């Protein structure tokens, strides 16, 4: 599609349509999702906040909100059905990564290789954390995409900032509400009060990330819509999450 300006069109009319950049956006989404689980999830970082002092945080927060921004871009540009397909691809990738991490860590190390303990610390997967992460990601992303698509129809495509931030507030809220209690409630060192504090803090930080990245979202959405030549609206879309067809 070589149009220089986009035209509004119902998602159903684009069924089976190939897009120029959709595959690249999908690849970026899955790559960032895997990075957030491999690089970010295993490290607790710390920054010094003025007037507060040292403040620890999970390094994965640097990655995860970007996946929500890309999720917003997918829904806004390509519609709910194609975003749904990407969410399923991301879910499958995370499950496969977790399984292979478990297999590789469980393999007997060679006697001459002395890094097994460090390797297990970085790549070892706690089943409870994996389950919580997959469930929270799946539910949160679908809530984010659904709210984004419905709000676009309701607002006739106006106020992109309101849709991206509003969908993130709800999507990240569901994500946090599932992940932190499922992963840490009752775990050693985690009181119910601490779980709630961490959950609310991470939710607020993720939403703040979305707000900060709103100008970037506008630039990317505008560029992709012009490149693809369409502006997809989810009128009459089947919003069930349990399918991957587009």
PDB file of C-alpha atoms in Angstrom:
ATOM      1  CA  UNK A   1       0.000   0.000   0.000  1.00  0.00           C
ATOM      2  CA  UNK A   2       1.703   3.172  -1.189  1.00  0.00           C
ATOM      3  CA  UNK A   3      -0.784   5.823  -0.097  1.00  0.00           C
ATOM      4  CA  UNK A   4       0.665   8.927   1.511  1.00  0.00           C
ATOM      5  CA  UNK A   5      -2.396   9.609   3.704  1.00  0.00           C
ATOM      6  CA  UNK A   6      -4.480   7.203   5.732  1.00  0.00           C
ATOM      7  CA  UNK A   7      -8.179   6.466   5.270  1.00  0.00           C
ATOM      8  CA  UNK A   8     -10.565   5.351   7.982  1.00  0.00           C
ATOM      9  CA  UNK A   9     -11.722   1.781   7.467  1.00  0.00           C
ATOM     10  CA  UNK A  10     -13.465  -0.929   9.495  1.00  0.00           C
ATOM     11  CA  UNK A  11     -11.224  -3.745  10.706  1.00  0.00           C
ATOM     12  CA  UNK A  12     -13.462  -6.368   9.061  1.00  0.00           C
ATOM     13  CA  UNK A  13     -12.688  -4.888   5.644  1.00  0.00           C
ATOM     14  CA  UNK A  14      -8.966  -5.500   6.232  1.00  0.00           C
ATOM     15  CA  UNK A  15      -9.323  -9.228   6.978  1.00  0.00           C
ATOM     16  CA  UNK A  16      -6.434 -11.078   5.353  1.00  0.00           C
ATOM     17  CA  UNK A  17      -4.787  -7.834   4.227  1.00  0.00           C
ATOM     18  CA  UNK A  18      -0.995  -7.747   4.331  1.00  0.00           C
ATOM     19  CA  UNK A  19       0.720  -4.701   5.815  1.00  0.00           C
ATOM     20  CA  UNK A  20       4.197  -3.423   5.113  1.00  0.00           C
ATOM     21  CA  UNK A  21       5.448  -3.014   8.672  1.00  0.00           C
ATOM     22  CA  UNK A  22       3.193  -5.216  10.805  1.00  0.00           C
ATOM     23  CA  UNK A  23       5.733  -8.061  11.041  1.00  0.00           C
ATOM     24  CA  UNK A  24       8.442  -5.650  12.194  1.00  0.00           C
ATOM     25  CA  UNK A  25       6.218  -4.253  14.941  1.00  0.00           C
ATOM     26  CA  UNK A  26       5.367  -7.808  16.046  1.00  0.00           C
ATOM     27  CA  UNK A  27       9.070  -8.709  16.164  1.00  0.00           C
ATOM     28  CA  UNK A  28       9.846  -5.600  18.228  1.00  0.00           C
ATOM     29  CA  UNK A  29       7.050  -6.419  20.669  1.00  0.00           C
ATOM     30  CA  UNK A  30       8.178 -10.017  21.233  1.00  0.00           C
ATOM     31  CA  UNK A  31      11.854  -9.009  21.478  1.00  0.00           C
ATOM     32  CA  UNK A  32      11.161  -6.385  24.159  1.00  0.00           C
ATOM     33  CA  UNK A  33       8.925  -8.801  26.043  1.00  0.00           C
ATOM     34  CA  UNK A  34      11.658 -11.448  26.147  1.00  0.00           C
ATOM     35  CA  UNK A  35      14.311  -8.891  27.108  1.00  0.00           C
ATOM     36  CA  UNK A  36      12.156  -7.699  29.987  1.00  0.00           C
ATOM     37  CA  UNK A  37      11.995 -11.252  31.328  1.00  0.00           C
ATOM     38  CA  UNK A  38      15.619 -12.249  30.652  1.00  0.00           C
ATOM     39  CA  UNK A  39      17.593  -9.054  31.352  1.00  0.00           C
ATOM     40  CA  UNK A  40      15.326  -7.025  33.564  1.00  0.00           C
ATOM     41  CA  UNK A  41      13.465  -9.509  35.741  1.00  0.00           C
ATOM     42  CA  UNK A  42      16.492 -10.858  37.578  1.00  0.00           C
ATOM     43  CA  UNK A  43      17.953  -7.585  38.851  1.00  0.00           C
ATOM     44  CA  UNK A  44      16.856  -5.220  41.581  1.00  0.00           C
ATOM     45  CA  UNK A  45      18.364  -1.812  40.804  1.00  0.00           C
ATOM     46  CA  UNK A  46      18.488   1.309  42.941  1.00  0.00           C
ATOM     47  CA  UNK A  47      18.315   5.036  42.331  1.00  0.00           C
ATOM     48  CA  UNK A  48      18.601   7.956  44.736  1.00  0.00           C
ATOM     49  CA  UNK A  49      15.507  10.152  44.736  1.00  0.00           C
ATOM     50  CA  UNK A  50      15.841  13.764  45.931  1.00  0.00           C
ATOM     51  CA  UNK A  51      14.308  14.127  49.383  1.00  0.00           C
ATOM     52  CA  UNK A  52      13.648  10.392  49.663  1.00  0.00           C
ATOM     53  CA  UNK A  53      16.998   8.677  49.360  1.00  0.00           C
ATOM     54  CA  UNK A  54      17.804   5.230  47.919  1.00  0.00           C
ATOM     55  CA  UNK A  55      14.835   3.631  46.158  1.00  0.00           C
ATOM     56  CA  UNK A  56      15.038   0.020  44.883  1.00  0.00           C
ATOM     57  CA  UNK A  57      13.105  -1.103  41.814  1.00  0.00           C
ATOM     58  CA  UNK A  58      12.918  -4.068  39.474  1.00  0.00           C
ATOM     59  CA  UNK A  59      14.999  -3.397  36.365  1.00  0.00           C
ATOM     60  CA  UNK A  60      12.320  -5.022  34.218  1.00  0.00           C
ATOM     61  CA  UNK A  61      10.265  -1.847  34.543  1.00  0.00           C
ATOM     62  CA  UNK A  62      12.597  -0.286  31.953  1.00  0.00           C
ATOM     63  CA  UNK A  63      11.315  -2.767  29.363  1.00  0.00           C
ATOM     64  CA  UNK A  64       7.756  -3.740  30.181  1.00  0.00           C
ATOM     65  CA  UNK A  65       6.102  -0.330  29.646  1.00  0.00           C
ATOM     66  CA  UNK A  66       7.646  -0.170  26.179  1.00  0.00           C
ATOM     67  CA  UNK A  67       5.764  -3.363  25.310  1.00  0.00           C
ATOM     68  CA  UNK A  68       2.555  -1.600  26.325  1.00  0.00           C
ATOM     69  CA  UNK A  69       3.430   1.350  24.074  1.00  0.00           C
ATOM     70  CA  UNK A  70       3.964  -1.052  21.168  1.00  0.00           C
ATOM     71  CA  UNK A  71       0.707  -2.770  22.110  1.00  0.00           C
ATOM     72  CA  UNK A  72      -1.033   0.605  21.850  1.00  0.00           C
ATOM     73  CA  UNK A  73       0.578   1.185  18.464  1.00  0.00           C
ATOM     74  CA  UNK A  74      -0.535  -2.241  17.233  1.00  0.00           C
ATOM     75  CA  UNK A  75      -4.164  -1.712  18.247  1.00  0.00           C
ATOM     76  CA  UNK A  76      -4.305   1.885  17.050  1.00  0.00           C
ATOM     77  CA  UNK A  77      -2.739   1.229  13.653  1.00  0.00           C
ATOM     78  CA  UNK A  78      -3.655  -2.374  12.843  1.00  0.00           C
ATOM     79  CA  UNK A  79      -6.742  -3.072  14.976  1.00  0.00           C
ATOM     80  CA  UNK A  80      -7.585  -5.429  17.822  1.00  0.00           C
ATOM     81  CA  UNK A  81      -7.413  -8.690  15.832  1.00  0.00           C
ATOM     82  CA  UNK A  82      -3.806  -8.151  14.775  1.00  0.00           C
ATOM     83  CA  UNK A  83      -2.855  -6.979  18.256  1.00  0.00           C
ATOM     84  CA  UNK A  84      -4.487 -10.147  19.608  1.00  0.00           C
ATOM     85  CA  UNK A  85      -2.317 -12.247  17.305  1.00  0.00           C
ATOM     86  CA  UNK A  86       0.803 -10.525  18.616  1.00  0.00           C
ATOM     87  CA  UNK A  87      -0.253 -11.031  22.235  1.00  0.00           C
ATOM     88  CA  UNK A  88      -0.588 -14.764  21.608  1.00  0.00           C
ATOM     89  CA  UNK A  89       2.813 -14.793  19.881  1.00  0.00           C
ATOM     90  CA  UNK A  90       4.336 -13.034  22.881  1.00  0.00           C
ATOM     91  CA  UNK A  91       2.675 -15.410  25.328  1.00  0.00           C
ATOM     92  CA  UNK A  92       3.960 -18.453  23.421  1.00  0.00           C
ATOM     93  CA  UNK A  93       7.460 -16.942  23.280  1.00  0.00           C
ATOM     94  CA  UNK A  94       7.556 -16.330  27.042  1.00  0.00           C
ATOM     95  CA  UNK A  95       6.313 -19.849  27.828  1.00  0.00           C
ATOM     96  CA  UNK A  96       8.886 -21.392  25.476  1.00  0.00           C
ATOM     97  CA  UNK A  97      11.660 -19.221  26.932  1.00  0.00           C
ATOM     98  CA  UNK A  98      10.719 -20.253  30.471  1.00  0.00           C
ATOM     99  CA  UNK A  99      10.665 -23.925  29.510  1.00  0.00           C
ATOM    100  CA  UNK A 100      14.030 -23.795  27.731  1.00  0.00           C
ATOM    101  CA  UNK A 101      15.557 -21.845  30.637  1.00  0.00           C
ATOM    102  CA  UNK A 102      14.494 -24.639  32.953  1.00  0.00           C
ATOM    103  CA  UNK A 103      15.909 -27.299  30.599  1.00  0.00           C
ATOM    104  CA  UNK A 104      19.262 -25.572  30.141  1.00  0.00           C
ATOM    105  CA  UNK A 105      19.713 -24.838  33.852  1.00  0.00           C
ATOM    106  CA  UNK A 106      18.832 -28.463  34.677  1.00  0.00           C
ATOM    107  CA  UNK A 107      21.450 -29.890  32.286  1.00  0.00           C
ATOM    108  CA  UNK A 108      24.451 -31.317  34.199  1.00  0.00           C
ATOM    109  CA  UNK A 109      27.376 -28.888  33.828  1.00  0.00           C
ATOM    110  CA  UNK A 110      30.764 -30.044  32.603  1.00  0.00           C
ATOM    111  CA  UNK A 111      33.220 -30.545  35.498  1.00  0.00           C
ATOM    112  CA  UNK A 112      35.539 -27.898  34.045  1.00  0.00           C
ATOM    113  CA  UNK A 113      32.757 -25.266  33.909  1.00  0.00           C
ATOM    114  CA  UNK A 114      32.426 -23.527  37.256  1.00  0.00           C
ATOM    115  CA  UNK A 115      29.636 -21.080  36.520  1.00  0.00           C
ATOM    116  CA  UNK A 116      26.596 -23.270  37.169  1.00  0.00           C
ATOM    117  CA  UNK A 117      25.531 -21.469  40.356  1.00  0.00           C
ATOM    118  CA  UNK A 118      25.765 -18.024  38.748  1.00  0.00           C
ATOM    119  CA  UNK A 119      24.002 -19.260  35.624  1.00  0.00           C
ATOM    120  CA  UNK A 120      21.187 -20.764  37.684  1.00  0.00           C
ATOM    121  CA  UNK A 121      20.830 -17.521  39.641  1.00  0.00           C
ATOM    122  CA  UNK A 122      20.361 -15.478  36.469  1.00  0.00           C
ATOM    123  CA  UNK A 123      18.356 -17.862  34.317  1.00  0.00           C
ATOM    124  CA  UNK A 124      16.695 -20.108  36.865  1.00  0.00           C
ATOM    125  CA  UNK A 125      12.921 -19.768  36.732  1.00  0.00           C
ATOM    126  CA  UNK A 126      10.717 -20.030  39.808  1.00  0.00           C
ATOM    127  CA  UNK A 127       7.531 -21.781  38.597  1.00  0.00           C
ATOM    128  CA  UNK A 128       5.300 -19.524  40.668  1.00  0.00           C
ATOM    129  CA  UNK A 129       6.874 -16.372  39.197  1.00  0.00           C
ATOM    130  CA  UNK A 130       6.623 -17.735  35.649  1.00  0.00           C
ATOM    131  CA  UNK A 131       2.944 -18.601  36.099  1.00  0.00           C
ATOM    132  CA  UNK A 132       2.193 -15.197  37.595  1.00  0.00           C
ATOM    133  CA  UNK A 133       4.100 -13.400  34.836  1.00  0.00           C
ATOM    134  CA  UNK A 134       2.400 -15.238  31.967  1.00  0.00           C
ATOM    135  CA  UNK A 135      -1.104 -14.869  33.425  1.00  0.00           C
ATOM    136  CA  UNK A 136      -0.614 -11.190  34.241  1.00  0.00           C
ATOM    137  CA  UNK A 137       0.883 -10.358  30.849  1.00  0.00           C
ATOM    138  CA  UNK A 138      -1.850 -12.174  28.927  1.00  0.00           C
ATOM    139  CA  UNK A 139      -4.740 -10.616  30.840  1.00  0.00           C
ATOM    140  CA  UNK A 140      -3.212  -7.143  31.069  1.00  0.00           C
ATOM    141  CA  UNK A 141      -2.356  -6.923  27.383  1.00  0.00           C
ATOM    142  CA  UNK A 142      -5.820  -8.015  26.313  1.00  0.00           C
ATOM    143  CA  UNK A 143      -7.472  -5.474  28.621  1.00  0.00           C
ATOM    144  CA  UNK A 144      -5.134  -2.793  27.262  1.00  0.00           C
ATOM    145  CA  UNK A 145      -5.912  -3.654  23.643  1.00  0.00           C
ATOM    146  CA  UNK A 146      -9.679  -4.015  24.204  1.00  0.00           C
ATOM    147  CA  UNK A 147      -9.985  -0.666  25.992  1.00  0.00           C
ATOM    148  CA  UNK A 148      -7.831   1.019  23.354  1.00  0.00           C
ATOM    149  CA  UNK A 149      -9.942  -0.317  20.475  1.00  0.00           C
ATOM    150  CA  UNK A 150     -13.294   0.497  22.112  1.00  0.00           C
ATOM    151  CA  UNK A 151     -12.222   4.000  23.077  1.00  0.00           C
ATOM    152  CA  UNK A 152     -11.062   4.675  19.527  1.00  0.00           C
ATOM    153  CA  UNK A 153     -14.536   3.922  18.178  1.00  0.00           C
ATOM    154  CA  UNK A 154     -16.210   5.927  20.954  1.00  0.00           C
ATOM    155  CA  UNK A 155     -13.990   8.980  20.350  1.00  0.00           C
ATOM    156  CA  UNK A 156     -14.110   8.662  16.541  1.00  0.00           C
ATOM    157  CA  UNK A 157     -10.328   8.412  16.477  1.00  0.00           C
ATOM    158  CA  UNK A 158      -9.714  11.606  18.447  1.00  0.00           C
ATOM    159  CA  UNK A 159      -7.657  12.133  21.610  1.00  0.00           C
ATOM    160  CA  UNK A 160      -5.023   9.440  21.121  1.00  0.00           C
ATOM    161  CA  UNK A 161      -3.347  10.468  24.382  1.00  0.00           C
ATOM    162  CA  UNK A 162      -6.528   9.728  26.334  1.00  0.00           C
ATOM    163  CA  UNK A 163      -6.795   6.270  24.781  1.00  0.00           C
ATOM    164  CA  UNK A 164      -3.169   5.300  25.359  1.00  0.00           C
ATOM    165  CA  UNK A 165      -3.062   6.484  28.956  1.00  0.00           C
ATOM    166  CA  UNK A 166      -6.558   5.237  29.826  1.00  0.00           C
ATOM    167  CA  UNK A 167      -5.923   1.775  28.394  1.00  0.00           C
ATOM    168  CA  UNK A 168      -2.587   1.574  30.209  1.00  0.00           C
ATOM    169  CA  UNK A 169      -4.124   2.558  33.543  1.00  0.00           C
ATOM    170  CA  UNK A 170      -6.559  -0.358  33.237  1.00  0.00           C
ATOM    171  CA  UNK A 171      -4.234  -2.823  31.485  1.00  0.00           C
ATOM    172  CA  UNK A 172      -1.314  -2.278  33.854  1.00  0.00           C
ATOM    173  CA  UNK A 173      -3.778  -2.299  36.745  1.00  0.00           C
ATOM    174  CA  UNK A 174      -4.996  -5.778  35.800  1.00  0.00           C
ATOM    175  CA  UNK A 175      -1.405  -6.906  35.166  1.00  0.00           C
ATOM    176  CA  UNK A 176      -0.228  -5.724  38.594  1.00  0.00           C
ATOM    177  CA  UNK A 177      -3.342  -6.966  40.388  1.00  0.00           C
ATOM    178  CA  UNK A 178      -2.696 -10.474  39.056  1.00  0.00           C
ATOM    179  CA  UNK A 179       1.095 -10.656  39.130  1.00  0.00           C
ATOM    180  CA  UNK A 180       2.121  -9.396  42.559  1.00  0.00           C
ATOM    181  CA  UNK A 181      -0.389 -11.309  44.721  1.00  0.00           C
ATOM    182  CA  UNK A 182       0.025 -14.470  42.635  1.00  0.00           C
ATOM    183  CA  UNK A 183       3.824 -14.233  42.680  1.00  0.00           C
ATOM    184  CA  UNK A 184       4.563 -12.983  46.191  1.00  0.00           C
ATOM    185  CA  UNK A 185       1.572 -13.201  48.539  1.00  0.00           C
ATOM    186  CA  UNK A 186       2.544 -15.589  51.320  1.00  0.00           C
ATOM    187  CA  UNK A 187       6.137 -15.853  50.088  1.00  0.00           C
ATOM    188  CA  UNK A 188       8.965 -15.530  52.609  1.00  0.00           C
ATOM    189  CA  UNK A 189       9.703 -11.881  53.386  1.00  0.00           C
ATOM    190  CA  UNK A 190       6.532 -10.569  51.746  1.00  0.00           C
ATOM    191  CA  UNK A 191       3.814  -9.360  54.077  1.00  0.00           C
ATOM    192  CA  UNK A 192       0.401  -8.494  52.565  1.00  0.00           C
ATOM    193  CA  UNK A 193       1.153  -4.822  53.167  1.00  0.00           C
ATOM    194  CA  UNK A 194       4.478  -5.036  51.324  1.00  0.00           C
ATOM    195  CA  UNK A 195       2.860  -6.815  48.365  1.00  0.00           C
ATOM    196  CA  UNK A 196       0.253  -4.052  48.102  1.00  0.00           C
ATOM    197  CA  UNK A 197       2.916  -1.344  48.372  1.00  0.00           C
ATOM    198  CA  UNK A 198       5.094  -2.875  45.664  1.00  0.00           C
ATOM    199  CA  UNK A 199       2.051  -3.506  43.459  1.00  0.00           C
ATOM    200  CA  UNK A 200       0.823   0.094  43.657  1.00  0.00           C
ATOM    201  CA  UNK A 201       4.335   1.505  43.220  1.00  0.00           C
ATOM    202  CA  UNK A 202       5.050  -0.542  40.115  1.00  0.00           C
ATOM    203  CA  UNK A 203       1.629   0.274  38.663  1.00  0.00           C
ATOM    204  CA  UNK A 204       2.179   4.001  39.183  1.00  0.00           C
ATOM    205  CA  UNK A 205       5.664   3.864  37.660  1.00  0.00           C
ATOM    206  CA  UNK A 206       4.433   1.954  34.600  1.00  0.00           C
ATOM    207  CA  UNK A 207       1.612   4.433  34.021  1.00  0.00           C
ATOM    208  CA  UNK A 208       4.095   7.285  34.419  1.00  0.00           C
ATOM    209  CA  UNK A 209       6.261   5.640  31.756  1.00  0.00           C
ATOM    210  CA  UNK A 210       3.271   5.623  29.409  1.00  0.00           C
ATOM    211  CA  UNK A 211       2.659   9.321  30.020  1.00  0.00           C
ATOM    212  CA  UNK A 212       6.317  10.168  29.418  1.00  0.00           C
ATOM    213  CA  UNK A 213       6.394   8.137  26.194  1.00  0.00           C
ATOM    214  CA  UNK A 214       3.150   9.608  24.816  1.00  0.00           C
ATOM    215  CA  UNK A 215       4.973  11.949  22.363  1.00  0.00           C
ATOM    216  CA  UNK A 216       6.909   8.951  21.044  1.00  0.00           C
ATOM    217  CA  UNK A 217       3.648   7.027  20.606  1.00  0.00           C
ATOM    218  CA  UNK A 218       2.199   9.912  18.576  1.00  0.00           C
ATOM    219  CA  UNK A 219       5.234   9.972  16.274  1.00  0.00           C
ATOM    220  CA  UNK A 220       5.267   6.195  15.709  1.00  0.00           C
ATOM    221  CA  UNK A 221       1.480   5.940  15.214  1.00  0.00           C
ATOM    222  CA  UNK A 222       1.459   8.827  12.753  1.00  0.00           C
ATOM    223  CA  UNK A 223       4.369   7.435  10.751  1.00  0.00           C
ATOM    224  CA  UNK A 224       2.888   3.924  10.548  1.00  0.00           C
ATOM    225  CA  UNK A 225      -0.584   5.143   9.582  1.00  0.00           C
ATOM    226  CA  UNK A 226       0.885   7.224   6.768  1.00  0.00           C
ATOM    227  CA  UNK A 227       3.078   4.337   5.617  1.00  0.00           C
ATOM    228  CA  UNK A 228       0.235   1.780   5.693  1.00  0.00           C
ATOM    229  CA  UNK A 229      -2.345   4.195   4.308  1.00  0.00           C
ATOM    230  CA  UNK A 230      -5.187   3.164   6.633  1.00  0.00           C
ATOM    231  CA  UNK A 231      -6.707   4.071   9.982  1.00  0.00           C
ATOM    232  CA  UNK A 232      -8.404   0.917  11.317  1.00  0.00           C
ATOM    233  CA  UNK A 233     -11.537   1.103  13.491  1.00  0.00           C
ATOM    234  CA  UNK A 234     -12.829  -1.955  15.359  1.00  0.00           C
ATOM    235  CA  UNK A 235     -16.511  -1.614  14.523  1.00  0.00           C
ATOM    236  CA  UNK A 236     -18.250  -4.998  14.743  1.00  0.00           C
ATOM    237  CA  UNK A 237     -15.041  -6.735  15.832  1.00  0.00           C
ATOM    238  CA  UNK A 238     -15.219 -10.034  17.698  1.00  0.00           C
ATOM    239  CA  UNK A 239     -13.257  -9.183  20.843  1.00  0.00           C
ATOM    240  CA  UNK A 240     -12.835 -12.713  22.158  1.00  0.00           C
ATOM    241  CA  UNK A 241      -9.206 -13.281  23.166  1.00  0.00           C
ATOM    242  CA  UNK A 242      -9.394 -16.988  22.348  1.00  0.00           C
ATOM    243  CA  UNK A 243      -8.455 -16.907  18.688  1.00  0.00           C
ATOM    244  CA  UNK A 244      -5.499 -15.771  16.603  1.00  0.00           C
ATOM    245  CA  UNK A 245      -7.106 -15.155  13.206  1.00  0.00           C
ATOM    246  CA  UNK A 246      -7.073 -11.674  11.673  1.00  0.00           C
TER     247      UNK A 246
END
